[in-house]
mmCIF file of C-alpha atoms and ligand atoms in Angstrom:
data_model
loop_
_atom_site.group_PDB
_atom_site.id
_atom_site.type_symbol
_atom_site.label_atom_id
_atom_site.label_comp_id
_atom_site.label_asym_id
_atom_site.label_seq_id
_atom_site.Cartn_x
_atom_site.Cartn_y
_atom_site.Cartn_z
ATOM 1 C CA MET A 1 4.719 4.446 -25.863
ATOM 2 C CA ARG A 2 2.965 1.802 -27.892
ATOM 3 C CA VAL A 3 2.174 -1.287 -25.866
ATOM 4 C CA GLY A 4 1.175 -4.631 -27.344
ATOM 5 C CA ILE A 5 -0.733 -7.006 -25.080
ATOM 6 C CA LEU A 6 -1.249 -10.715 -25.538
ATOM 7 C CA GLY A 7 -4.803 -11.278 -24.346
ATOM 8 C CA GLY A 8 -7.879 -9.081 -24.357
ATOM 9 C CA GLY A 9 -9.633 -9.885 -21.084
ATOM 10 C CA GLN A 10 -10.231 -7.766 -18.002
ATOM 11 C CA LEU A 11 -6.546 -7.567 -17.024
ATOM 12 C CA ALA A 12 -5.647 -6.169 -20.455
ATOM 13 C CA GLN A 13 -8.639 -3.835 -20.159
ATOM 14 C CA MET A 14 -7.519 -2.443 -16.801
ATOM 15 C CA ILE A 15 -3.894 -2.078 -17.999
ATOM 16 C CA ALA A 16 -5.126 -0.024 -20.946
ATOM 17 C CA GLN A 17 -7.404 2.077 -18.721
ATOM 18 C CA ALA A 18 -4.372 2.896 -16.552
ATOM 19 C CA GLY A 19 -2.334 3.736 -19.660
ATOM 20 C CA ALA A 20 -4.723 6.510 -20.614
ATOM 21 C CA ASN A 21 -3.130 8.629 -17.825
ATOM 22 C CA LEU A 22 0.331 7.957 -19.232
ATOM 23 C CA ASP A 23 -0.372 8.846 -22.864
ATOM 24 C CA MET A 24 0.083 5.276 -24.057
ATOM 25 C CA SER A 25 -1.685 3.391 -26.822
ATOM 26 C CA PHE A 26 -2.556 -0.281 -26.997
ATOM 27 C CA LYS A 27 -3.099 -3.191 -29.328
ATOM 28 C CA PHE A 28 -4.408 -6.537 -28.132
ATOM 29 C CA ILE A 29 -4.108 -9.946 -29.715
ATOM 30 C CA SER A 30 -7.031 -12.158 -28.729
ATOM 31 C CA PRO A 31 -9.076 -14.773 -30.580
ATOM 32 C CA ASP A 32 -12.215 -13.681 -28.691
ATOM 33 C CA PRO A 33 -14.362 -11.474 -30.966
ATOM 34 C CA LYS A 34 -15.960 -10.040 -27.793
ATOM 35 C CA ALA A 35 -12.604 -9.316 -26.043
ATOM 36 C CA CYS A 36 -13.528 -6.852 -23.296
ATOM 37 C CA ALA A 37 -10.293 -4.836 -23.687
ATOM 38 C CA ALA A 38 -11.131 -4.019 -27.330
ATOM 39 C CA PRO A 39 -12.720 -0.580 -26.715
ATOM 40 C CA TYR A 40 -9.446 0.619 -25.117
ATOM 41 C CA GLY A 41 -7.194 0.117 -28.130
ATOM 42 C CA GLU A 42 -7.020 -1.844 -31.344
ATOM 43 C CA HIS A 43 -8.099 -5.451 -31.225
ATOM 44 C CA ILE A 44 -6.270 -7.850 -33.530
ATOM 45 C CA CYS A 45 -8.760 -10.709 -33.523
ATOM 46 C CA ALA A 46 -6.494 -13.682 -34.154
ATOM 47 C CA ASP A 47 -5.426 -17.003 -32.787
ATOM 48 C CA TYR A 48 -2.437 -16.960 -30.400
ATOM 49 C CA GLN A 49 -0.399 -18.864 -33.008
ATOM 50 C CA ASP A 50 -1.193 -16.447 -35.866
ATOM 51 C CA GLU A 51 2.126 -15.302 -37.413
ATOM 52 C CA GLN A 52 0.503 -12.395 -39.257
ATOM 53 C CA ALA A 53 -0.970 -10.989 -36.059
ATOM 54 C CA TYR A 54 2.479 -10.980 -34.443
ATOM 55 C CA GLN A 55 4.000 -9.372 -37.533
ATOM 56 C CA GLN A 56 1.440 -6.570 -37.282
ATOM 57 C CA MET A 57 2.225 -6.161 -33.595
ATOM 58 C CA LEU A 58 6.005 -6.201 -34.124
ATOM 59 C CA GLU A 59 5.806 -3.416 -36.700
ATOM 60 C CA TRP A 60 3.803 -1.257 -34.346
ATOM 61 C CA ALA A 61 4.696 -1.846 -30.692
ATOM 62 C CA ASP A 62 7.583 -0.534 -28.546
ATOM 63 C CA VAL A 63 7.088 -3.205 -25.906
ATOM 64 C CA PHE A 64 5.020 -6.335 -25.539
ATOM 65 C CA THR A 65 3.388 -7.751 -22.408
ATOM 66 C CA TYR A 66 0.703 -10.318 -21.582
ATOM 67 C CA GLU A 67 -2.203 -10.986 -19.255
ATOM 68 C CA PHE A 68 -1.883 -14.764 -18.877
ATOM 69 C CA GLU A 69 1.004 -17.165 -18.542
ATOM 70 C CA SER A 70 0.162 -20.145 -20.753
ATOM 71 C CA ILE A 71 1.604 -18.634 -23.922
ATOM 72 C CA PRO A 72 2.956 -21.177 -26.439
ATOM 73 C CA LYS A 73 6.740 -21.430 -26.070
ATOM 74 C CA SER A 74 7.353 -20.929 -29.798
ATOM 75 C CA VAL A 75 5.407 -17.644 -29.729
ATOM 76 C CA VAL A 76 7.365 -16.374 -26.742
ATOM 77 C CA GLU A 77 10.715 -17.197 -28.315
ATOM 78 C CA SER A 78 9.994 -15.617 -31.671
ATOM 79 C CA LEU A 79 8.537 -12.482 -30.062
ATOM 80 C CA GLU A 80 11.417 -12.063 -27.673
ATOM 81 C CA LYS A 81 13.965 -12.202 -30.485
ATOM 82 C CA LYS A 82 12.404 -9.183 -32.153
ATOM 83 C CA LEU A 83 10.873 -7.075 -29.409
ATOM 84 C CA ALA A 84 11.105 -6.526 -25.668
ATOM 85 C CA LEU A 85 8.753 -9.044 -24.052
ATOM 86 C CA LEU A 86 8.249 -8.095 -20.430
ATOM 87 C CA PRO A 87 8.201 -9.800 -17.991
ATOM 88 C CA SER A 88 10.725 -11.924 -19.878
ATOM 89 C CA SER A 89 10.506 -15.542 -21.005
ATOM 90 C CA LYS A 90 12.561 -16.561 -17.971
ATOM 91 C CA ALA A 91 9.669 -15.621 -15.675
ATOM 92 C CA LEU A 92 7.079 -17.150 -18.003
ATOM 93 C CA ASN A 93 8.970 -20.415 -18.185
ATOM 94 C CA VAL A 94 8.979 -20.817 -14.426
ATOM 95 C CA ALA A 95 5.455 -19.529 -13.764
ATOM 96 C CA GLY A 96 3.981 -21.661 -16.539
ATOM 97 C CA ASP A 97 5.046 -24.931 -14.909
ATOM 98 C CA ARG A 98 4.128 -25.673 -11.292
ATOM 99 C CA LEU A 99 7.050 -28.101 -10.955
ATOM 100 C CA LYS A 100 9.710 -25.578 -12.071
ATOM 101 C CA GLU A 101 7.940 -22.934 -9.984
ATOM 102 C CA LYS A 102 8.129 -24.935 -6.753
ATOM 103 C CA ARG A 103 11.742 -25.960 -7.433
ATOM 104 C CA THR A 104 12.632 -22.296 -8.009
ATOM 105 C CA PHE A 105 11.021 -21.266 -4.724
ATOM 106 C CA ASN A 106 12.828 -24.038 -2.829
ATOM 107 C CA GLY A 107 16.131 -23.179 -4.542
ATOM 108 C CA LEU A 108 15.801 -19.675 -3.083
ATOM 109 C CA GLY A 109 15.113 -21.064 0.386
ATOM 110 C CA ILE A 110 11.386 -20.248 0.124
ATOM 111 C CA PRO A 111 9.258 -23.064 1.598
ATOM 112 C CA THR A 112 6.390 -24.640 -0.370
ATOM 113 C CA ALA A 113 4.027 -27.574 0.149
ATOM 114 C CA ASN A 114 5.762 -30.955 -0.277
ATOM 115 C CA PHE A 115 5.425 -31.994 -3.891
ATOM 116 C CA ALA A 116 6.254 -34.692 -6.396
ATOM 117 C CA PRO A 117 5.923 -34.847 -10.183
ATOM 118 C CA VAL A 118 3.234 -37.178 -11.545
ATOM 119 C CA ASP A 119 3.012 -38.414 -15.125
ATOM 120 C CA SER A 120 1.111 -41.680 -14.834
ATOM 121 C CA LEU A 121 -1.298 -43.448 -12.496
ATOM 122 C CA GLU A 122 1.645 -45.493 -11.178
ATOM 123 C CA SER A 123 3.685 -42.391 -10.375
ATOM 124 C CA LEU A 124 0.604 -40.890 -8.679
ATOM 125 C CA GLN A 125 0.503 -43.939 -6.426
ATOM 126 C CA SER A 126 4.153 -43.571 -5.453
ATOM 127 C CA ALA A 127 3.760 -39.794 -5.011
ATOM 128 C CA VAL A 128 0.913 -40.447 -2.556
ATOM 129 C CA GLU A 129 3.117 -42.907 -0.628
ATOM 130 C CA GLN A 130 5.808 -40.226 -0.434
ATOM 131 C CA ILE A 131 3.617 -37.206 0.382
ATOM 132 C CA GLY A 132 0.634 -38.732 2.171
ATOM 133 C CA LEU A 133 -2.997 -37.652 2.164
ATOM 134 C CA PRO A 134 -4.811 -35.324 1.982
ATOM 135 C CA ALA A 135 -3.102 -33.921 -1.092
ATOM 136 C CA ILE A 136 -3.966 -32.023 -4.267
ATOM 137 C CA LEU A 137 -3.246 -33.224 -7.778
ATOM 138 C CA LYS A 138 -2.730 -30.253 -10.134
ATOM 139 C CA THR A 139 -1.865 -30.019 -13.820
ATOM 140 C CA ARG A 140 1.617 -28.555 -14.180
ATOM 141 C CA SER A 141 0.477 -25.926 -16.679
ATOM 142 C CA GLU A 142 -2.591 -23.961 -17.760
ATOM 143 C CA GLY A 143 -4.701 -24.207 -14.584
ATOM 144 C CA TYR A 144 -6.439 -21.140 -13.150
ATOM 145 C CA ASP A 145 -9.339 -20.546 -10.715
ATOM 146 C CA GLY A 146 -8.721 -24.050 -9.347
ATOM 147 C CA LYS A 147 -9.310 -25.688 -12.749
ATOM 148 C CA GLY A 148 -7.285 -28.828 -13.479
ATOM 149 C CA GLN A 149 -7.102 -29.839 -9.810
ATOM 150 C CA ALA A 150 -8.403 -32.766 -7.779
ATOM 151 C CA VAL A 151 -8.344 -33.096 -4.002
ATOM 152 C CA LEU A 152 -7.317 -36.553 -2.764
ATOM 153 C CA ARG A 153 -8.444 -37.693 0.660
ATOM 154 C CA ASP A 154 -8.437 -41.461 0.214
ATOM 155 C CA VAL A 155 -6.382 -43.902 -1.892
ATOM 156 C CA SER A 156 -9.589 -45.100 -3.559
ATOM 157 C CA GLN A 157 -9.785 -41.717 -5.357
ATOM 158 C CA LEU A 158 -6.483 -41.906 -7.263
ATOM 159 C CA GLU A 159 -7.692 -43.329 -10.549
ATOM 160 C CA ALA A 160 -10.707 -41.003 -10.811
ATOM 161 C CA ALA A 161 -8.482 -38.014 -9.986
ATOM 162 C CA TRP A 162 -5.926 -38.966 -12.646
ATOM 163 C CA GLN A 163 -8.751 -39.264 -15.212
ATOM 164 C CA SER A 164 -10.370 -35.997 -14.137
ATOM 165 C CA VAL A 165 -7.243 -33.848 -14.562
ATOM 166 C CA GLY A 166 -6.869 -35.208 -18.092
ATOM 167 C CA GLN A 167 -3.889 -37.578 -17.728
ATOM 168 C CA VAL A 168 -1.425 -34.779 -18.486
ATOM 169 C CA PRO A 169 1.844 -33.943 -16.642
ATOM 170 C CA CYS A 170 0.885 -33.083 -13.067
ATOM 171 C CA ILE A 171 2.243 -32.325 -9.659
ATOM 172 C CA LEU A 172 1.005 -33.764 -6.356
ATOM 173 C CA GLU A 173 1.083 -31.267 -3.495
ATOM 174 C CA SER A 174 0.528 -31.915 0.181
ATOM 175 C CA MET A 175 -2.545 -30.136 1.551
ATOM 176 C CA VAL A 176 -1.273 -27.130 3.502
ATOM 177 C CA ASN A 177 -3.088 -26.485 6.768
ATOM 178 C CA PHE A 178 -2.852 -22.697 6.613
ATOM 179 C CA SER A 179 -4.276 -20.084 8.991
ATOM 180 C CA ARG A 180 -4.737 -17.564 6.160
ATOM 181 C CA GLU A 181 -3.888 -16.849 2.547
ATOM 182 C CA VAL A 182 -2.127 -13.639 1.554
ATOM 183 C CA SER A 183 -0.463 -12.248 -1.540
ATOM 184 C CA ILE A 184 2.339 -9.783 -2.041
ATOM 185 C CA ILE A 185 2.234 -7.668 -5.164
ATOM 186 C CA ALA A 186 5.411 -5.907 -6.225
ATOM 187 C CA ALA A 187 6.786 -4.090 -9.232
ATOM 188 C CA ARG A 188 10.408 -4.208 -10.366
ATOM 189 C CA SER A 189 11.871 -1.659 -12.774
ATOM 190 C CA LYS A 190 14.469 -2.175 -15.500
ATOM 191 C CA GLN A 191 17.061 -0.776 -13.079
ATOM 192 C CA GLY A 192 16.131 -3.325 -10.412
ATOM 193 C CA GLU A 193 14.221 -0.905 -8.159
ATOM 194 C CA ILE A 194 11.377 -2.703 -6.351
ATOM 195 C CA VAL A 195 8.199 -1.322 -4.814
ATOM 196 C CA TYR A 196 5.784 -3.432 -2.752
ATOM 197 C CA TYR A 197 2.077 -3.076 -2.098
ATOM 198 C CA PRO A 198 0.623 -3.751 1.338
ATOM 199 C CA LEU A 199 0.091 -7.455 1.918
ATOM 200 C CA THR A 200 -3.404 -8.543 0.909
ATOM 201 C CA GLU A 201 -5.478 -11.198 2.660
ATOM 202 C CA ASN A 202 -7.367 -13.403 0.217
ATOM 203 C CA HIS A 203 -10.462 -15.545 0.697
ATOM 204 C CA HIS A 204 -11.241 -18.270 -1.819
ATOM 205 C CA ARG A 205 -14.210 -20.557 -2.285
ATOM 206 C CA GLU A 206 -14.170 -23.521 -4.671
ATOM 207 C CA GLY A 207 -10.643 -22.515 -5.788
ATOM 208 C CA ILE A 208 -11.818 -19.053 -6.920
ATOM 209 C CA LEU A 209 -10.806 -15.793 -5.253
ATOM 210 C CA ARG A 210 -13.875 -14.132 -3.724
ATOM 211 C CA LEU A 211 -12.578 -11.361 -1.426
ATOM 212 C CA SER A 212 -9.286 -9.444 -1.062
ATOM 213 C CA LEU A 213 -8.481 -7.205 1.892
ATOM 214 C CA PRO A 214 -5.289 -5.134 1.862
ATOM 215 C CA LEU A 215 -3.722 -4.926 5.305
ATOM 216 C CA GLN A 216 -2.042 -1.904 6.892
ATOM 217 C CA ASN A 217 1.208 -2.711 8.725
ATOM 218 C CA ASP A 218 0.750 -6.454 8.708
ATOM 219 C CA PRO A 219 3.449 -8.198 10.813
ATOM 220 C CA TYR A 220 4.252 -10.488 7.844
ATOM 221 C CA GLN A 221 4.835 -7.645 5.363
ATOM 222 C CA GLN A 222 8.632 -7.775 5.674
ATOM 223 C CA GLN A 223 8.839 -11.547 5.409
ATOM 224 C CA ALA A 224 6.705 -11.411 2.252
ATOM 225 C CA GLU A 225 8.791 -8.592 0.734
ATOM 226 C CA LYS A 226 11.991 -10.505 1.393
ATOM 227 C CA LEU A 227 10.861 -13.603 -0.433
ATOM 228 C CA ALA A 228 9.343 -11.597 -3.306
ATOM 229 C CA LYS A 229 12.664 -9.763 -3.705
ATOM 230 C CA ALA A 230 14.598 -13.031 -3.860
ATOM 231 C CA LEU A 231 12.327 -14.260 -6.652
ATOM 232 C CA LEU A 232 12.302 -10.967 -8.574
ATOM 233 C CA ASP A 233 16.086 -10.683 -8.508
ATOM 234 C CA GLU A 234 16.554 -14.338 -9.455
ATOM 235 C CA LEU A 235 14.317 -13.865 -12.513
ATOM 236 C CA ASP A 236 15.816 -10.454 -13.382
ATOM 237 C CA TYR A 237 12.188 -9.473 -13.502
ATOM 238 C CA VAL A 238 10.613 -6.355 -15.026
ATOM 239 C CA GLY A 239 6.937 -5.568 -14.364
ATOM 240 C CA VAL A 240 4.355 -6.425 -11.730
ATOM 241 C CA ILE A 241 4.406 -9.797 -9.993
ATOM 242 C CA ALA A 242 2.021 -11.407 -7.499
ATOM 243 C CA VAL A 243 3.203 -14.087 -5.108
ATOM 244 C CA GLU A 244 0.449 -16.144 -3.443
ATOM 245 C CA LEU A 245 1.333 -17.298 0.062
ATOM 246 C CA PHE A 246 -0.080 -19.456 2.846
ATOM 247 C CA GLN A 247 0.589 -18.544 6.447
ATOM 248 C CA VAL A 248 1.475 -21.646 8.462
ATOM 249 C CA GLY A 249 2.343 -20.938 12.082
ATOM 250 C CA GLU A 250 4.768 -18.028 11.838
ATOM 251 C CA SER A 251 6.019 -18.852 8.349
ATOM 252 C CA LEU A 252 4.940 -17.898 4.883
ATOM 253 C CA VAL A 253 4.785 -20.818 2.454
ATOM 254 C CA ALA A 254 4.679 -20.034 -1.260
ATOM 255 C CA ASN A 255 1.792 -21.398 -3.335
ATOM 256 C CA GLU A 256 2.479 -19.899 -6.775
ATOM 257 C CA PHE A 257 3.305 -16.636 -8.498
ATOM 258 C CA ALA A 258 1.709 -14.814 -11.400
ATOM 259 C CA PRO A 259 4.097 -12.975 -13.761
ATOM 260 C CA ARG A 260 1.537 -10.243 -14.339
ATOM 261 C CA VAL A 261 -1.033 -8.014 -12.701
ATOM 262 C CA HIS A 262 -3.248 -10.033 -10.371
ATOM 263 C CA ASN A 263 -6.838 -10.238 -9.199
ATOM 264 C CA SER A 264 -5.790 -9.710 -5.565
ATOM 265 C CA GLY A 265 -4.361 -6.323 -6.616
ATOM 266 C CA HIS A 266 -7.519 -4.864 -8.167
ATOM 267 C CA TRP A 267 -8.125 -2.883 -4.987
ATOM 268 C CA THR A 268 -5.095 -0.731 -5.914
ATOM 269 C CA ILE A 269 -7.149 1.128 -8.562
ATOM 270 C CA GLU A 270 -9.060 3.054 -5.896
ATOM 271 C CA GLY A 271 -7.061 2.079 -2.822
ATOM 272 C CA ALA A 272 -3.407 2.904 -3.607
ATOM 273 C CA HIS A 273 -1.522 5.967 -4.811
ATOM 274 C CA THR A 274 -0.539 4.115 -7.994
ATOM 275 C CA SER A 275 -2.496 1.110 -9.221
ATOM 276 C CA GLN A 276 -0.785 -2.199 -10.010
ATOM 277 C CA PHE A 277 -1.791 -1.630 -13.658
ATOM 278 C CA GLU A 278 -0.068 1.751 -13.855
ATOM 279 C CA ASN A 279 3.046 0.423 -12.111
ATOM 280 C CA HIS A 280 3.189 -2.509 -14.518
ATOM 281 C CA LEU A 281 3.191 -0.063 -17.428
ATOM 282 C CA ARG A 282 5.714 2.214 -15.727
ATOM 283 C CA ALA A 283 8.055 -0.739 -15.183
ATOM 284 C CA ILE A 284 7.897 -2.200 -18.699
ATOM 285 C CA CYS A 285 8.132 1.229 -20.346
ATOM 286 C CA GLY A 286 11.174 2.287 -18.316
ATOM 287 C CA LEU A 287 9.359 5.021 -16.342
ATOM 288 C CA PRO A 288 9.917 5.666 -12.623
ATOM 289 C CA LEU A 289 7.694 3.503 -10.406
ATOM 290 C CA GLY A 290 4.801 5.115 -8.519
ATOM 291 C CA LYS A 291 4.059 5.105 -4.791
ATOM 292 C CA THR A 292 2.319 1.957 -3.575
ATOM 293 C CA ASP A 293 0.945 3.103 -0.214
ATOM 294 C CA ALA A 294 -2.723 2.474 0.491
ATOM 295 C CA ILE A 295 -4.839 5.622 0.583
ATOM 296 C CA ASN A 296 -7.679 4.143 2.637
ATOM 297 C CA SER A 297 -8.892 0.889 4.059
ATOM 298 C CA CYS A 298 -10.535 -0.984 1.260
ATOM 299 C CA ALA A 299 -11.769 -4.356 0.085
ATOM 300 C CA MET A 300 -12.369 -5.989 -3.280
ATOM 301 C CA VAL A 301 -15.149 -8.479 -3.951
ATOM 302 C CA ASN A 302 -15.253 -10.515 -7.156
ATOM 303 C CA ILE A 303 -18.434 -10.854 -9.159
ATOM 304 C CA ILE A 304 -18.633 -14.468 -10.282
ATOM 305 C CA GLY A 305 -21.178 -15.735 -12.792
ATOM 306 C CA LYS A 306 -23.979 -13.201 -12.390
ATOM 307 C CA LEU A 307 -23.933 -9.399 -12.248
ATOM 308 C CA PRO A 308 -25.721 -7.585 -9.431
ATOM 309 C CA ARG A 309 -28.015 -4.699 -10.401
ATOM 310 C CA GLU A 310 -26.088 -1.477 -10.972
ATOM 311 C CA GLU A 311 -28.497 0.554 -8.820
ATOM 312 C CA ASP A 312 -28.049 -1.858 -5.892
ATOM 313 C CA VAL A 313 -24.265 -1.370 -5.991
ATOM 314 C CA ALA A 314 -24.618 2.394 -6.425
ATOM 315 C CA ALA A 315 -26.788 2.514 -3.293
ATOM 316 C CA ILE A 316 -23.867 1.318 -1.141
ATOM 317 C CA GLU A 317 -21.708 4.224 -0.011
ATOM 318 C CA GLY A 318 -18.048 3.816 -0.943
ATOM 319 C CA ALA A 319 -18.675 1.021 -3.483
ATOM 320 C CA ARG A 320 -17.273 1.168 -7.040
ATOM 321 C CA PHE A 321 -18.611 -1.178 -9.666
ATOM 322 C CA HIS A 322 -16.241 -2.639 -12.287
ATOM 323 C CA ASP A 323 -18.199 -4.419 -15.007
ATOM 324 C CA TYR A 324 -15.879 -6.232 -17.449
ATOM 325 C CA SER A 325 -18.652 -6.382 -20.103
ATOM 326 C CA LYS A 326 -18.411 -10.150 -20.284
ATOM 327 C CA ASP A 327 -21.288 -12.576 -20.771
ATOM 328 C CA GLU A 328 -22.644 -14.100 -17.566
ATOM 329 C CA LYS A 329 -21.591 -17.725 -17.048
ATOM 330 C CA PRO A 330 -21.391 -19.825 -13.875
ATOM 331 C CA GLY A 331 -17.909 -19.693 -12.328
ATOM 332 C CA ARG A 332 -16.705 -16.869 -14.620
ATOM 333 C CA LYS A 333 -15.187 -13.654 -13.228
ATOM 334 C CA ILE A 334 -17.270 -10.924 -14.871
ATOM 335 C CA GLY A 335 -16.572 -7.934 -12.649
ATOM 336 C CA HIS A 336 -15.555 -6.753 -9.223
ATOM 337 C CA ILE A 337 -16.616 -4.227 -6.614
ATOM 338 C CA THR A 338 -14.169 -2.203 -4.557
ATOM 339 C CA ILE A 339 -15.212 -0.462 -1.378
ATOM 340 C CA THR A 340 -13.063 2.232 0.207
ATOM 341 C CA SER A 341 -13.409 3.528 3.744
ATOM 342 C CA GLU A 342 -13.209 7.210 2.772
ATOM 343 C CA GLY A 343 -15.694 9.106 4.900
ATOM 344 C CA LEU A 344 -17.038 5.916 6.498
ATOM 345 C CA SER A 345 -16.703 4.762 10.086
ATOM 346 C CA GLY A 346 -15.108 1.332 10.580
ATOM 347 C CA GLU A 347 -18.545 -0.009 11.455
ATOM 348 C CA ALA A 348 -20.199 1.398 8.336
ATOM 349 C CA PHE A 349 -17.374 0.072 6.166
ATOM 350 C CA ASN A 350 -17.833 -3.443 7.568
ATOM 351 C CA ALA A 351 -21.611 -3.277 7.203
ATOM 352 C CA ASN A 352 -21.297 -2.089 3.587
ATOM 353 C CA LEU A 353 -18.781 -4.819 2.789
ATOM 354 C CA LYS A 354 -21.284 -7.397 4.077
ATOM 355 C CA CYS A 355 -23.976 -5.878 1.821
ATOM 356 C CA ILE A 356 -21.657 -6.199 -1.176
ATOM 357 C CA LEU A 357 -20.867 -9.829 -0.375
ATOM 358 C CA GLN A 358 -24.589 -10.515 -0.152
ATOM 359 C CA LEU A 359 -25.282 -8.703 -3.435
ATOM 360 C CA VAL A 360 -22.870 -10.978 -5.297
ATOM 361 C CA GLY A 361 -24.320 -14.110 -3.671
ATOM 362 C CA GLU A 362 -21.413 -14.626 -1.281
ATOM 363 C CA ASP A 363 -21.477 -15.476 2.414
ATOM 364 C CA PRO A 364 -21.445 -12.068 4.197
ATOM 365 C CA GLU A 365 -19.296 -13.595 6.968
ATOM 366 C CA LEU A 366 -16.711 -14.863 4.460
ATOM 367 C CA ARG A 367 -13.677 -13.383 6.153
HETATM 368 P P1 ATP B 1 -5.313 -18.950 -9.591
HETATM 369 O O1 ATP B 1 -4.208 -18.946 -10.599
HETATM 370 O O2 ATP B 1 -6.651 -18.509 -10.127
HETATM 371 O O3 ATP B 1 -4.930 -18.300 -8.281
HETATM 372 P P2 ATP B 1 -4.918 -21.832 -9.620
HETATM 373 O O4 ATP B 1 -5.876 -22.580 -10.452
HETATM 374 O O5 ATP B 1 -3.541 -21.604 -10.113
HETATM 375 O O6 ATP B 1 -5.593 -20.470 -9.160
HETATM 376 P P3 ATP B 1 -4.045 -22.465 -6.919
HETATM 377 O O7 ATP B 1 -3.735 -21.066 -6.583
HETATM 378 O O8 ATP B 1 -2.945 -23.448 -6.947
HETATM 379 O O9 ATP B 1 -4.896 -22.613 -8.251
HETATM 380 O O10 ATP B 1 -5.162 -23.006 -5.915
HETATM 381 C C1 ATP B 1 -6.395 -22.329 -5.724
HETATM 382 C C2 ATP B 1 -6.695 -22.289 -4.245
HETATM 383 O O11 ATP B 1 -6.805 -23.629 -3.740
HETATM 384 C C3 ATP B 1 -5.618 -21.659 -3.394
HETATM 385 O O12 ATP B 1 -5.717 -20.259 -3.380
HETATM 386 C C4 ATP B 1 -5.904 -22.311 -2.047
HETATM 387 O O13 ATP B 1 -7.038 -21.736 -1.451
HETATM 388 C C5 ATP B 1 -6.230 -23.729 -2.447
HETATM 389 N N1 ATP B 1 -4.991 -24.537 -2.496
HETATM 390 C C6 ATP B 1 -4.197 -24.719 -3.554
HETATM 391 N N2 ATP B 1 -3.133 -25.492 -3.270
HETATM 392 C C7 ATP B 1 -3.244 -25.814 -1.974
HETATM 393 C C8 ATP B 1 -2.473 -26.614 -1.064
HETATM 394 N N3 ATP B 1 -1.365 -27.252 -1.452
HETATM 395 N N4 ATP B 1 -2.918 -26.720 0.218
HETATM 396 C C9 ATP B 1 -4.050 -26.110 0.622
HETATM 397 N N5 ATP B 1 -4.829 -25.351 -0.186
HETATM 398 C C10 ATP B 1 -4.440 -25.213 -1.465
HETATM 399 MG MG1 MG B 2 -2.556 -19.927 -10.675
HETATM 400 MG MG1 MG B 3 -3.581 -19.252 -7.152
#
C-alpha cells in the first residue's frame, strides 16, 4: 500500500517506521525542509495549501492520513473527494473545534467540564458569570501542548486573558478538579471492529505531557472503552483515536480527543503486541487489527527542549531512546524514552524510571 501523510513530524516518522514491517511506502507533505519523517519516505516539501503537492500525492497514494488536526477545511474537502482520507473529515471537523467536540461528547451522554463559547470580551464576562472561576479560556482550534490557553482565577484577569489568546473564537471551560488524567487509545477498522489499549495514566506540567504509564487491569478500563466506542461509532471512525479523560470521583470526564496516533500511546512501540502506529496503518489500509495487550510494565517519558546524552540513557537498563532528530528548543518535544520492565524487579524499574525523569530535567517524583 502507498500511504500519503499530511505532516512530517515525529508522528509521521513513527507511522512510517511501523509501516516498514507491513511492506508499505510513504510520502509526506510538509513545509518544513527539516521534516524528521523525511528519511522514511519521500518528502514533498510544500505548503499545506499547495495544489500541486496534493496533485502529486493523489496520483501516487492509495490512502491519505494526517498527523495533526488543524488542516484547512478546503484541503480536506478536495482531498476527500478524490481519495480516501482516514480518519474522515467528520472526525476532523469535530476534533478541530473544541466547541463542537464538547457538544459531541455531551450529545453522547459523555460528561465534560462546563463550557461556554466566547467570541468577545463581553461574552467572556458573561461566560465567567455562568461558569464561575477558576476557569480556562482556550482557543477553539489549533491549540496543542497547552498553547492558546489562559487560566482565569480572578475577574481582574479577563481582559489580559482575552488579549493573550489572540482575540479569536474561544471556549471557556470550568477548571476540573480531577484526581488523575488518563487516556484511552483505540483503533477502529473499516468493518467497525474496535480494539482498545490499556488505559494510560498521564502526567502533565505546564500543559505539556511529561510521563505516560500504561495500567494493567485498571478499574476504569471498561468505562473508558464504553465512551470511546460511543464516539468511534458516532463518527463512523477508521484509524487510531485517543480520548483524553479526567477522573473526577468515580466518573470519567472527557477533555478532548485526537483523531490520530497520540503521544500517550508511544509506549506501545515497545510495550504492546502491536503499536498504535501499526494499528493505525492496519485500520486505514483495511488490514486486520493487531493485538493491543501490554507485553510488560512500561513507562514513557517525553524529552522536552534539550536532549540527554545518548550514553546516559544507554546506561539505564530497560531504557530505549527515541530521538526525533529535531532541533533543540525550549518547550519542544524532541524525543522520548520508553522503559520496559522486562527482566527488572519492580523496585529496579521504579528506580530506573526516576533516573530517566532526572535525565530529562523532570521531577523524579512526578507521578
Ligand atoms: P494536547 O493537544 O497537547 O494534549 P491541548 O493544548 O489541546 O494539549 P488540553 O489537553 O486541553 O490542551 O490541556 C492541556 C492540559 O491542561 C490537560 O492535559 C490538563 O492537564 C490541563 N487542563 C486542560 N483543561 C482543563 C480543565 N478544564 N480543567 C483542569 N485541567 C485542565
Ligand atoms: Mg489537544
Ligand atoms: Mg490534551
